[in-house]
XYZ file of C-alpha atoms in Angstrom:
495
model
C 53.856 117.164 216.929
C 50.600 115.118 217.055
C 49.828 112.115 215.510
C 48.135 112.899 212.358
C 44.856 110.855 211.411
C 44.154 108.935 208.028
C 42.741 112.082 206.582
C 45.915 114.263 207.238
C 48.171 111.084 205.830
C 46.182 110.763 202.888
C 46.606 114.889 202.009
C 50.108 114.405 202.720
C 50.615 111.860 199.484
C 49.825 115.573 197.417
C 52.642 116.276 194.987
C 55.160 118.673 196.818
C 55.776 121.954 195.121
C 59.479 122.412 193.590
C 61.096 125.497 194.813
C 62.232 127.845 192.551
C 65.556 129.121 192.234
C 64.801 132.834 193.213
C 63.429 131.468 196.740
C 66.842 129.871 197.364
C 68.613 131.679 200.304
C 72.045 130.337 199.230
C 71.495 131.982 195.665
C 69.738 134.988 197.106
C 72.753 135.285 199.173
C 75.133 134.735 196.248
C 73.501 137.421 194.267
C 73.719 139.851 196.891
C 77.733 138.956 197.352
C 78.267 139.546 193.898
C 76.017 142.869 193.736
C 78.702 143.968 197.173
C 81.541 143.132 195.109
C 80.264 145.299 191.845
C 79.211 148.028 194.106
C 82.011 148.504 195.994
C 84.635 148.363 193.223
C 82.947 150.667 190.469
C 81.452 153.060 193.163
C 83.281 152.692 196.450
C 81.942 155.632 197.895
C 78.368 154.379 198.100
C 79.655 150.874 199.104
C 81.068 152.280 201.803
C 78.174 154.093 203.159
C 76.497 150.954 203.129
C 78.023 149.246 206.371
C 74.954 149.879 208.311
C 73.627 147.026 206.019
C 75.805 144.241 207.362
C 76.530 145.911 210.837
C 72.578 145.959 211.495
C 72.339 142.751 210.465
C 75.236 141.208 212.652
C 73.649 142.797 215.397
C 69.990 141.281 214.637
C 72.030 138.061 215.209
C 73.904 139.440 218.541
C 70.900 140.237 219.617
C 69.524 136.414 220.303
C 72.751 134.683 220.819
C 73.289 135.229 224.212
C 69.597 134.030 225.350
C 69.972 131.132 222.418
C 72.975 129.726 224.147
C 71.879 129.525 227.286
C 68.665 127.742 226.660
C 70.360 124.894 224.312
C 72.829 124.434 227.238
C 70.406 124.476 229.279
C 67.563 121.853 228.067
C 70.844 119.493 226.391
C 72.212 119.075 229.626
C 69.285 118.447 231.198
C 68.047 116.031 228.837
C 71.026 114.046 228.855
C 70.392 113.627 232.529
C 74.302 113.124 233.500
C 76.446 116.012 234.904
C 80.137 114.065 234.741
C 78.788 113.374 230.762
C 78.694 116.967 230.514
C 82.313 117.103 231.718
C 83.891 115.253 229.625
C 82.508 116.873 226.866
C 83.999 119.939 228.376
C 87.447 118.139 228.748
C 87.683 116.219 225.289
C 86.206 119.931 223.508
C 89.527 121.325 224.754
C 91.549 118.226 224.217
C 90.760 118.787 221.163
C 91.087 122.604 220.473
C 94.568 122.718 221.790
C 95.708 120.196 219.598
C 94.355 121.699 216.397
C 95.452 125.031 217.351
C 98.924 124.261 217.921
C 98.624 121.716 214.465
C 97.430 125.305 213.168
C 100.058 127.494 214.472
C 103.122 124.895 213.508
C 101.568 124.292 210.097
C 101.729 127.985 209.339
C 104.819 128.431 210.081
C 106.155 126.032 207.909
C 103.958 127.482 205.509
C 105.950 130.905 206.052
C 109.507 129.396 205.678
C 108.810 128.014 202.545
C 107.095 130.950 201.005
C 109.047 133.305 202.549
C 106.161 136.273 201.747
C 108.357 138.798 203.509
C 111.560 138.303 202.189
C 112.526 141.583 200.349
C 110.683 144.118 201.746
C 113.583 145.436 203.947
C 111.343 148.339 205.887
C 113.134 150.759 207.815
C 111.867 150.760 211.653
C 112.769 154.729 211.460
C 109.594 154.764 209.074
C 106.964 153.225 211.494
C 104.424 155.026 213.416
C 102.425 153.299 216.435
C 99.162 155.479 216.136
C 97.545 153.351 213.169
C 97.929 150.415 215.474
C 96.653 152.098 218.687
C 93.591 153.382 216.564
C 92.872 149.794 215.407
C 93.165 147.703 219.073
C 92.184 151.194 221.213
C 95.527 150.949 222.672
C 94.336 148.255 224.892
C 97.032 145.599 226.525
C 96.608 141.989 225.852
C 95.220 139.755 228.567
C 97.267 137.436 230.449
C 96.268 133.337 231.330
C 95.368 134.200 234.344
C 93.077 137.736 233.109
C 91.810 135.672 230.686
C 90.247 132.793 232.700
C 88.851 135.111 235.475
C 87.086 137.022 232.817
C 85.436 133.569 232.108
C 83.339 133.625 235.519
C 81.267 136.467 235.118
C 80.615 139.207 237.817
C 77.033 139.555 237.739
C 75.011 136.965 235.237
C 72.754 139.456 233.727
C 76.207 142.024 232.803
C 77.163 138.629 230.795
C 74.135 138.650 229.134
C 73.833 142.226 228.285
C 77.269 142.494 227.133
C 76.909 139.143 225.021
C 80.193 137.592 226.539
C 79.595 134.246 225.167
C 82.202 132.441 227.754
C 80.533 133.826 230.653
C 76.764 132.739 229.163
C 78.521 129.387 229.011
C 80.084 129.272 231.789
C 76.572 130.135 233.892
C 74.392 127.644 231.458
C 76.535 124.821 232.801
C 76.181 125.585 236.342
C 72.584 125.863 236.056
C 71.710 122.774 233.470
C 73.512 120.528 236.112
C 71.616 121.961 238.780
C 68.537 120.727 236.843
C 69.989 117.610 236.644
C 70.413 116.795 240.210
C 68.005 118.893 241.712
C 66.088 115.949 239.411
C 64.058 116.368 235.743
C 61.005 115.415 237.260
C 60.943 118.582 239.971
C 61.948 121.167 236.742
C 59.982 120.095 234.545
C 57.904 123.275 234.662
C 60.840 125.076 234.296
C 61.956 123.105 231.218
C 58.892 123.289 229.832
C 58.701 127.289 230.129
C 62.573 127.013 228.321
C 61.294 124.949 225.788
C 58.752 126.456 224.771
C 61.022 129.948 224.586
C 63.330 128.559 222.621
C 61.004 127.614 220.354
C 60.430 131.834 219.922
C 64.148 132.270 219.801
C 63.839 129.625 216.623
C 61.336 131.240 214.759
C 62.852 134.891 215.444
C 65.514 133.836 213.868
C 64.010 132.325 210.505
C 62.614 136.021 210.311
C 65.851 137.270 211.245
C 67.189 135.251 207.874
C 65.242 136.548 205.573
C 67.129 139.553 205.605
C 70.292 138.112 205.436
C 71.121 138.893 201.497
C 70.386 142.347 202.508
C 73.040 142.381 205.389
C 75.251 139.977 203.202
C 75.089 143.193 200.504
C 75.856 145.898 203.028
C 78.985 144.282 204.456
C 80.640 142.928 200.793
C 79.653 146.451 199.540
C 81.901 148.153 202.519
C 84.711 145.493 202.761
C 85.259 146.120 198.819
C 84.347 149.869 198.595
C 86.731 150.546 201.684
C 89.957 148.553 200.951
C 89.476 148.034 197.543
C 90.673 145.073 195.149
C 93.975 146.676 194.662
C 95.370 145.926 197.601
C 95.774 142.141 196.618
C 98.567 143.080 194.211
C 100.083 144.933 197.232
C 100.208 141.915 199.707
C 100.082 139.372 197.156
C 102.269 136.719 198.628
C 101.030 137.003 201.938
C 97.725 136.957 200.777
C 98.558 133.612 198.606
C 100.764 131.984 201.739
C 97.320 132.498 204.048
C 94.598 130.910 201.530
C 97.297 128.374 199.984
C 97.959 127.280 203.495
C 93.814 127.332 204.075
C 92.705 124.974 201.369
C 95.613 122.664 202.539
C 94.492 122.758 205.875
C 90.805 122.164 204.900
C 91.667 118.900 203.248
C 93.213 117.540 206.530
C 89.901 118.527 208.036
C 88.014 116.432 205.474
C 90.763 113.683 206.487
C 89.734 114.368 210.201
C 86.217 114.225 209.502
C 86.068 111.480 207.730
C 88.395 109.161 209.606
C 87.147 109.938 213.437
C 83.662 110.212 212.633
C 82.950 109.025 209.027
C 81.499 112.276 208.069
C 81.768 113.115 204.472
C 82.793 116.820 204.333
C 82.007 117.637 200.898
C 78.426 116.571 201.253
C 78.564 118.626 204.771
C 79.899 121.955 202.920
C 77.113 121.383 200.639
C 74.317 120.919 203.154
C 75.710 123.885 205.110
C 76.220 126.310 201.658
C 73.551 128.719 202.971
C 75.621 129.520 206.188
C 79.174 129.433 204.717
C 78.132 131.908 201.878
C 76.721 134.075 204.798
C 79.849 133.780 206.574
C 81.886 134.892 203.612
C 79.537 137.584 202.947
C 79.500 139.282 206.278
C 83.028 138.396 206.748
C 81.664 136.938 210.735
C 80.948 133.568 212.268
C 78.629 135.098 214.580
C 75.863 135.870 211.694
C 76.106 132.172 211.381
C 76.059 130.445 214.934
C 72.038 129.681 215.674
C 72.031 128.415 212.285
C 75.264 126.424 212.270
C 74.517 124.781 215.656
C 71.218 124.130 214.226
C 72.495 122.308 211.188
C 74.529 120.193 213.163
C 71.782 119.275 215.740
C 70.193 117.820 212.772
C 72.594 116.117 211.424
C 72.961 114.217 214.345
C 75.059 115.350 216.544
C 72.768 116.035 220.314
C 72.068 119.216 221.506
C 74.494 119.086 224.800
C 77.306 118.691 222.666
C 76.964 121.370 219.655
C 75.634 123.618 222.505
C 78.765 123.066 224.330
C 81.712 122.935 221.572
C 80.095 125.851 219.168
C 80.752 128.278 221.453
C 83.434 127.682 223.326
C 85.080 127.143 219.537
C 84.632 130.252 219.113
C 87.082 131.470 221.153
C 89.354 128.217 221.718
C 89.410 126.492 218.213
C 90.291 129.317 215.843
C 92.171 127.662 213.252
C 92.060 129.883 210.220
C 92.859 132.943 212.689
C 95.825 130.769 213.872
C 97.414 129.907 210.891
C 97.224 133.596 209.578
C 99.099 134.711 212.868
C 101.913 132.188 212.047
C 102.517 133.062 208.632
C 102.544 137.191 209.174
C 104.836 136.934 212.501
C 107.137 135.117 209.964
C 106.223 138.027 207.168
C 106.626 141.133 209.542
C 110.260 138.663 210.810
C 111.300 139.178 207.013
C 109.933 142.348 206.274
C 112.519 143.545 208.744
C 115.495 141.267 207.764
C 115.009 138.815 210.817
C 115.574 134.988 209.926
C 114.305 133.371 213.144
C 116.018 130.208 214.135
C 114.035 126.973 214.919
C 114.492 128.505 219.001
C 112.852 131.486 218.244
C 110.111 130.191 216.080
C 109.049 127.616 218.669
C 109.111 130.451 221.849
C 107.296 132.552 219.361
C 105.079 129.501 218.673
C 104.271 129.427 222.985
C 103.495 132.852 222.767
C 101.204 132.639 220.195
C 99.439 129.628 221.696
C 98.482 131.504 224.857
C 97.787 135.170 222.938
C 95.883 133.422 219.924
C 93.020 132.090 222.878
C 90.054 134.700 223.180
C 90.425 136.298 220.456
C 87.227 135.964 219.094
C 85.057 138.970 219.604
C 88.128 141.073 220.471
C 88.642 144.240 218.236
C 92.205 144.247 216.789
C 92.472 140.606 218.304
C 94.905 139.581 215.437
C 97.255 142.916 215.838
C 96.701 142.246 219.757
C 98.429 138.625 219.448
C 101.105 139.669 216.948
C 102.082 143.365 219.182
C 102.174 140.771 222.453
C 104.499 138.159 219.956
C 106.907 141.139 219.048
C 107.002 142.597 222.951
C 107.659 139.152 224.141
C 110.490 138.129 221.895
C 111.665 141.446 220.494
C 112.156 140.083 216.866
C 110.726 143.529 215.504
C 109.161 146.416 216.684
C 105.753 146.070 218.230
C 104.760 149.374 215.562
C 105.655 146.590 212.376
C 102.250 145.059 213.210
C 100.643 148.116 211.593
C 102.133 147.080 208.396
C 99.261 144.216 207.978
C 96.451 146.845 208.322
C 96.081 147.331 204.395
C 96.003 143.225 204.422
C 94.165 142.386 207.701
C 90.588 142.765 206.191
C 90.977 140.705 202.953
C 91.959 137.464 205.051
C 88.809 137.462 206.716
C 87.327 135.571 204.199
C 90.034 132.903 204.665
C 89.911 133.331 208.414
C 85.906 133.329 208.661
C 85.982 129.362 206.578
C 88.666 127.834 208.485
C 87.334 128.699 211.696
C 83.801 127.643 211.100
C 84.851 124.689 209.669
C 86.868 123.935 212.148
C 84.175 124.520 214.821
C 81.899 121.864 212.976
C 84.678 119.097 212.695
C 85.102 119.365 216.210
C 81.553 119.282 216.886
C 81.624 115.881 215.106
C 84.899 114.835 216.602
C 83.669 115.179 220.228
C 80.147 114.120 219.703
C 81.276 110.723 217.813
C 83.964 110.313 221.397
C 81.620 111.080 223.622
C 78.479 108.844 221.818
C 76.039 111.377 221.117
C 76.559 111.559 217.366
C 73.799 109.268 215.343
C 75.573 108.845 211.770
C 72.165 107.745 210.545
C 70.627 110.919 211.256
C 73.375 113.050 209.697
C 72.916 111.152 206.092
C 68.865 111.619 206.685
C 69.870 115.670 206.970
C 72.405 115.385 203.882
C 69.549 114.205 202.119
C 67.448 116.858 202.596
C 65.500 115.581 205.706
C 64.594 117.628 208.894
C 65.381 115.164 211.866
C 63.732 117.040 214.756
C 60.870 119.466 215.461
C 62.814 122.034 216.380
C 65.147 122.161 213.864
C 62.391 122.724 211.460
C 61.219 125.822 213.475
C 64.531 127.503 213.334
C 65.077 126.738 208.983
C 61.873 128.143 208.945
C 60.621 124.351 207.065
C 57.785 123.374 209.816
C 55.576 122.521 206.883
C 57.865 120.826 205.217
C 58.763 118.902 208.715
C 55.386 118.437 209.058
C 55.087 116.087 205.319
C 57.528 114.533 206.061
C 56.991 113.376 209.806
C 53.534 111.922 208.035
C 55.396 110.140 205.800
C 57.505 108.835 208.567
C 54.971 107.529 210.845
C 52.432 106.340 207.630
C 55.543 104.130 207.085
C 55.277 102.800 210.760
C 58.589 104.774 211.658
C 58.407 106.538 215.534
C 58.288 110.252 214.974
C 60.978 112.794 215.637
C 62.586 113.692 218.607
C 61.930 117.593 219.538
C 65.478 118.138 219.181
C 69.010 115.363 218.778
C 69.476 113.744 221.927
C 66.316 114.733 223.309
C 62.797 112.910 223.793
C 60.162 113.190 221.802
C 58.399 116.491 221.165
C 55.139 114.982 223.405
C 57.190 114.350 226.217
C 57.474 117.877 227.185
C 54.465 119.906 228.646
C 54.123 123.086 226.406
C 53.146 126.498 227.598
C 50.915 127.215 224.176
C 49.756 130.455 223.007
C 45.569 130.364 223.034
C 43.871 131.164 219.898
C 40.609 133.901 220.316
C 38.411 132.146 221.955
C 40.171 129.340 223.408
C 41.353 128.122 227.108
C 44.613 129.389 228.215
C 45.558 126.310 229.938
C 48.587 124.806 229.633
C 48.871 121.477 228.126
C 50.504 118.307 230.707
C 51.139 115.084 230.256
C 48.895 112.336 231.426
């Protein structure tokens, strides 16, 4: 951004417009949710035929997440100039995702004693039938450790890209970011530059990309509803009321966590991040919301390096909400078939799940995956029982898709705030409404509002924004800009 003159500063003291509520995208969203819901219940036939709403728009997001990662990675890492920095953000980020996924797993199984949502249902093995569960996983075996962390280092860089495996995009983004950093800035800058300035086109595709999302929101509440229908909730009922009883519990620690590691006021967090959550919920996936979420949190302080680093790997390490509903329906299928589990069995089952419940993000049939490799393991029931949550599965997504996410952005504060690269100032500037770096503005779509406000900013003698949180400033990077007609095509360096 360039230093605006005295003409510019005096147009930006202009009364800003108000925007109405229609232009909203959290009630835009909310209104398309709703219109799902209605759809799908009083004609499920056409809400069902409307997936390829909220599919297409899932894989609008797909489609840049891959490339998105890799550049934040990327220019974080090289901006914070420090490769062991970047590994102990690696080291606390699992730290830290271990410990709240076995806090995860153990609450939810106390959670299952004492409701006991199982108990009564006495099903007769005799009755089961494995091919609903083969149709829903495709039959395919779960991974062990060792499976599971070779499929990390991917075979060929551009297969990981094409295939959007997010672990293997990470795994590649660190290995070239550190390269940057001690090949030296200085020598890449060019390089940087060229990333920078891509990213910037990964931003704004996405703020198109949002537009659309009440659409895609519609599609996928219309399906979810018009496919399993509300009357399954009296069907599972107590299952359903152990999972999101346990959730909201569960979400209070986090505002505990939040608060008392890195003084970060949830509620006004939830409330600055409504737009994404209400996505989230509507498409029933954390993936429709990961540019934006990782933006959010990049302007509310935390630096790029870090959200770039714990987002993603969160999304397959530090799956809360997916955790706690696997420790609650082991104990529900345990009852289902007569089985009281002693505190022996609970805790091997509780190692099992540990290792099965990693990965799972992205998986299809992760859940039933984890629960058929729980049952094989420990024989408490047969591995065929797992179908019985198929009529349940869907409708504690919604549960499943909050936790997780939420639990992704408390970590992202956690480890930002231990490693240093979390300005507290700058998160209650974004509560308030503010847009704390230039890219961050691109990728809300608000550059003109970004724009008023980085005049009123430097009118009041304040330095301007960084380009992004833990970054330099936006005129410290050469940019490779597009010419208007008529205009040189030379890129612009730094004196």
């Amino acid at each position: 951004m360039k230093i605006p003159d005295s003409a510019a500063l005096k147009a930006s003291s202009a009364p800003q417009k108000k925007k109405r509520l229609y232009q909203s995208l959290f009630f835009q969203i909310l209104i398309a949710v709703v219109a799902g819901v209605l759809i799908g219940h009083f004609w499920p036939t056409i809400g069902s035929a409307l997936r390829p709403l909220g599919d297409g728009f899932i894989q609008l997001i797909k489609m840049i997440i891959a490339p998105l990662i890799f550049l934040v990675i990327v220019t974080g890492i090289s901006a914070v100039g420090d490769v062991k920095a970047v590994g102990r953000v690696g080291v606390k980020a699992l730290l830290y995702f271990t410990g709240a996924t076995l806090f995860a797993l153990v609450f939810g199984l106390i959670v299952g004693n004492i409701v006991q949502p199982g108990a009564g249902l006495n099903i007769d093995p005799a009755t089961l039938s494995q091919d609903a569960l083969n149709a829903k996983t495709g039959n395919a075996p779960p991974k062990d450790a060792a499976a599971f962390i070779l499929d990390v280092i991917p075979v060929s860089v551009i297969g990981a890209f094409a295939n959007n495996s997010l672990l293997q995009v990470l795994f590649f983004s660190v290995f070239f970011g550190a390269a940057i950093v001690v090949i030296g800035r200085e020598r890449c800058l060019p390089v940087i530059s060229l990333m920078e300035t891509v990213l910037e086109l990964i931003f704004k595709i996405m703020s198109w990309i949002m537009k659309v999302a009440p659409i895609g929101a519609f599609g996928a509440m219309a399906f979810i509803i018009g496919q399993y229908g509300l009357g399954t909730l009296s069907t599972y009922a107590l299952l359903i009321a152990a999972c999101y009883g346990a959730a909201i519990i569960f979400i209070g620690l986090l505002f505990l966590v939040a608060w008392g590691f890195a003084r970060v006021p949830l509620w006004a967090f939830l409330k600055y991040t409504r737009e994404e959550f209400l996505l989230a919920l509507g498409t029933a996936s954390t993936e429709a919301v990961m540019p934006r979420i990782m933006t959010k949190l990049t302007n509310a302080g935390c630096s790029r390096a870090t959200t770039g680093l714990v987002v993603p790997t969160g999304y397959s390490f530090n799956l809360d909400g997916a955790a706690i509903y696997l420790s609650i329906s082991l104990l529900f299928l345990a009852q289902a078939f007569v089985h009281n589990l002693d505190l022996g069995q609970q805790l091997a089952a509780l190692g099992v799940l540990l290792l099965t419940s990693k990965g799972m993000a992205g998986v299809p049939g992760s859940s039933f995956l984890a629960l058929s490799a729980t049952a094989a393991a420990l024989g408490i029931f047969p591995v065929a029982g797992v179908a019985l949550l198929l009529g349940a599965d869907r409708l504690m997504d919604s549960m499943r898709v909050v936790v997780n996410l939420l639990g992704n952005c408390v970590a992202t504060f956690v480890v930002a705030k231990w490693e240093g690269q979390f300005d507290r100032s700058v998160m209650l500037r974004a509560f308030n409404g503010e847009i704390t770096n230039h890219d961050s503005a691109i990728m809300l779509g608000k550059e003109e509002v970004f724009e008023e406000q980085e005049l009123e900013r430097i009118s009041g003698g304040q330095e301007p924004s960084p380009k992004f949180r833990g970054g330099p400033a936006a005129e410290d990077i050469p940019q490779f800009e597009m010419s208007k007609k008529g205009q040189s095509t030379t890129p612009v360096c730094p004196d």
